Coordinates of C-alpha atoms in Angstrom, one line a residue:
T1 CA 0.0 0.0 0.0
R2 CA 1.3 3.4 -0.8
F3 CA 1.0 6.9 0.6
T4 CA 2.0 9.2 -2.2
A5 CA 1.9 12.9 -2.7
A6 CA 0.6 13.0 -6.3
S7 CA -1.5 15.1 -8.6
S8 CA -5.1 14.1 -8.8
A9 CA -8.0 16.0 -7.5
S10 CA -10.3 13.0 -7.1
T11 CA -10.5 10.2 -4.6
S12 CA -11.2 6.6 -5.2
M13 CA -12.0 6.0 -1.6
S14 CA -14.5 8.1 0.2
L15 CA -12.9 9.5 3.3
I16 CA -13.8 13.1 3.4
S17 CA -17.0 13.5 5.2
R18 CA -17.2 15.9 8.1
T19 CA -20.0 15.1 10.5
D20 CA -19.9 18.3 12.4
S21 CA -21.7 21.4 11.2
K22 CA -19.1 23.9 12.6
A23 CA -17.0 25.8 10.2
S24 CA -13.5 24.4 9.8
S25 CA -10.5 26.3 10.9
F26 CA -9.1 25.6 7.4
D27 CA -11.9 27.3 5.5
S28 CA -9.9 30.2 4.2
I29 CA -6.7 30.6 2.2
P30 CA -3.7 30.0 4.4
E31 CA -1.9 33.0 5.9
N32 CA 1.8 33.5 6.6
I33 CA 3.0 31.6 3.5
E34 CA 6.7 30.8 3.6
E35 CA 9.2 28.3 2.1
I36 CA 9.5 25.0 4.0
D37 CA 12.2 22.4 3.4
I38 CA 10.2 19.1 3.5
S39 CA 13.3 16.9 3.5
Q40 CA 14.5 18.5 6.8
L41 CA 11.1 17.9 8.3
I42 CA 10.9 14.3 7.2
T43 CA 14.6 13.6 8.3
Q44 CA 13.7 14.9 11.8
L45 CA 10.5 12.8 11.9
V46 CA 12.6 9.7 10.9
H47 CA 15.2 10.5 13.5
N48 CA 12.5 11.0 16.2
S49 CA 10.8 7.7 15.4
A50 CA 13.9 5.5 15.4
N51 CA 12.7 3.5 18.4
V52 CA 9.4 2.7 16.8
L53 CA 11.1 1.7 13.5
N54 CA 13.4 -0.6 15.4
F55 CA 10.7 -2.0 17.7
K56 CA 8.4 -2.8 14.7
K57 CA 11.4 -3.9 12.6
I58 CA 10.3 -1.6 9.8
K59 CA 12.8 -1.3 7.0
L60 CA 12.9 2.4 6.0
S61 CA 13.8 3.4 2.5
Y62 CA 14.4 7.2 2.4
K63 CA 16.9 9.2 0.5
P64 CA 16.7 12.9 1.6
Q65 CA 16.8 15.4 -1.2
M66 CA 16.0 19.0 -0.9
M67 CA 12.3 19.8 -1.6
I68 CA 11.2 23.4 -0.8
I69 CA 7.4 24.1 -0.9
K70 CA 5.4 27.2 -0.1
G71 CA 2.7 27.1 2.6
N72 CA 1.8 27.9 6.1
R73 CA 4.7 26.3 8.1
E74 CA 2.5 25.2 11.0
Q75 CA -0.1 23.5 8.8
I76 CA 2.5 21.9 6.5
I77 CA 4.4 20.5 9.5
D78 CA 1.1 19.2 10.9
L79 CA 0.2 17.6 7.5
V80 CA 3.5 15.8 6.9
T81 CA 3.7 14.7 10.5
R82 CA 0.2 13.2 10.4
L83 CA 0.9 11.4 7.2
Y84 CA 4.2 10.0 8.5
N85 CA 2.7 8.9 11.8
F86 CA -0.3 7.3 10.0
S87 CA 2.1 5.4 7.8
L88 CA 4.1 4.1 10.8
R89 CA 0.9 3.2 12.7
H90 CA -0.5 1.2 9.9
S91 CA 2.8 -0.6 9.0
N92 CA 3.2 -4.1 10.2
Q93 CA 6.2 -5.7 11.7
N94 CA 9.0 -6.3 9.2
D95 CA 7.3 -4.1 6.5
E96 CA 9.3 -1.8 4.2
L97 CA 8.2 1.9 4.4
I98 CA 9.3 3.9 1.4
I99 CA 9.4 7.7 1.5
E100 CA 10.1 9.5 -1.7
L101 CA 10.5 13.2 -2.5
N102 CA 10.5 14.2 -6.2
H103 CA 8.9 16.8 -8.5
H104 CA 6.9 18.4 -5.7
K105 CA 5.5 15.0 -4.8
I106 CA 5.7 13.3 -1.4
T107 CA 5.2 9.6 -1.2
F108 CA 4.7 7.4 1.8
S109 CA 4.4 3.8 0.6
N110 CA 4.2 0.3 2.0
N111 CA 3.1 -2.7 0.1
N112 CA 1.5 -4.1 3.2
F113 CA -0.3 -1.2 4.9
N114 CA -2.8 -2.4 7.5
Y115 CA -5.7 0.0 7.7
L116 CA -9.5 0.1 7.1
D117 CA -11.5 2.8 5.4
D118 CA -12.6 4.0 8.8
D119 CA -8.9 4.6 9.8
L120 CA -8.7 7.1 6.9
K121 CA -11.1 9.4 8.7
T122 CA -8.2 10.3 11.0
L123 CA -6.7 12.1 8.0
N124 CA -9.7 14.4 7.5
D125 CA -7.7 17.4 8.9
C126 CA -4.9 16.6 6.4
I127 CA -7.4 16.8 3.6
E128 CA -8.5 20.2 4.8
I129 CA -5.0 21.5 4.9
I130 CA -4.4 20.1 1.4
K131 CA -7.5 21.8 0.0
R132 CA -6.7 25.0 1.8
H133 CA -3.3 25.2 0.1
Q134 CA -4.8 24.2 -3.2
Y135 CA -2.6 21.1 -3.5
H136 CA -3.9 18.0 -5.3
Y137 CA -4.5 14.6 -3.8
S138 CA -5.9 11.2 -4.6
F139 CA -6.5 7.9 -2.8
T140 CA -6.3 4.4 -3.9
N141 CA -6.3 1.2 -1.9
R142 CA -2.6 1.4 -2.0
S143 CA -1.7 5.1 -1.8
L144 CA -2.4 8.5 -0.5
S145 CA -1.1 11.0 -3.0
I146 CA -0.4 14.7 -2.6
K147 CA 1.2 16.9 -5.2
I148 CA 2.4 20.3 -4.0
G149 CA 2.9 23.2 -6.3
A150 CA 3.5 23.0 -10.1

């Protein structure tokens, strides 16, 4: 199963359904746009999760390469952190987790993700951040895709 940051504005799994009637805190265009180095953020997340990776015996495939995106720093950190944590949480023991950064595309993939459609509801806030920043996303049974920028 694959978590990918890719460019598609449709979803093949229905996950985005807010049940509350309150206005979202992500309803408007983000403020305080700045450049964020995603590779630094992911490298820090990987470093901070070394114990979990070792405990679950997850093989990590990640080659950091600079990827600068524009967005609200706080929201982008939240987005990437949630996606990374989701990918760890739903990886089984001895799985291979692959993280790729290329062409404004972030990919978290694992050929053996262990999650149900209901688990994807935990990513609703991520979808709101993605929409607010006018990024593109798609879901399949194997991937979450987000394409950032051009």
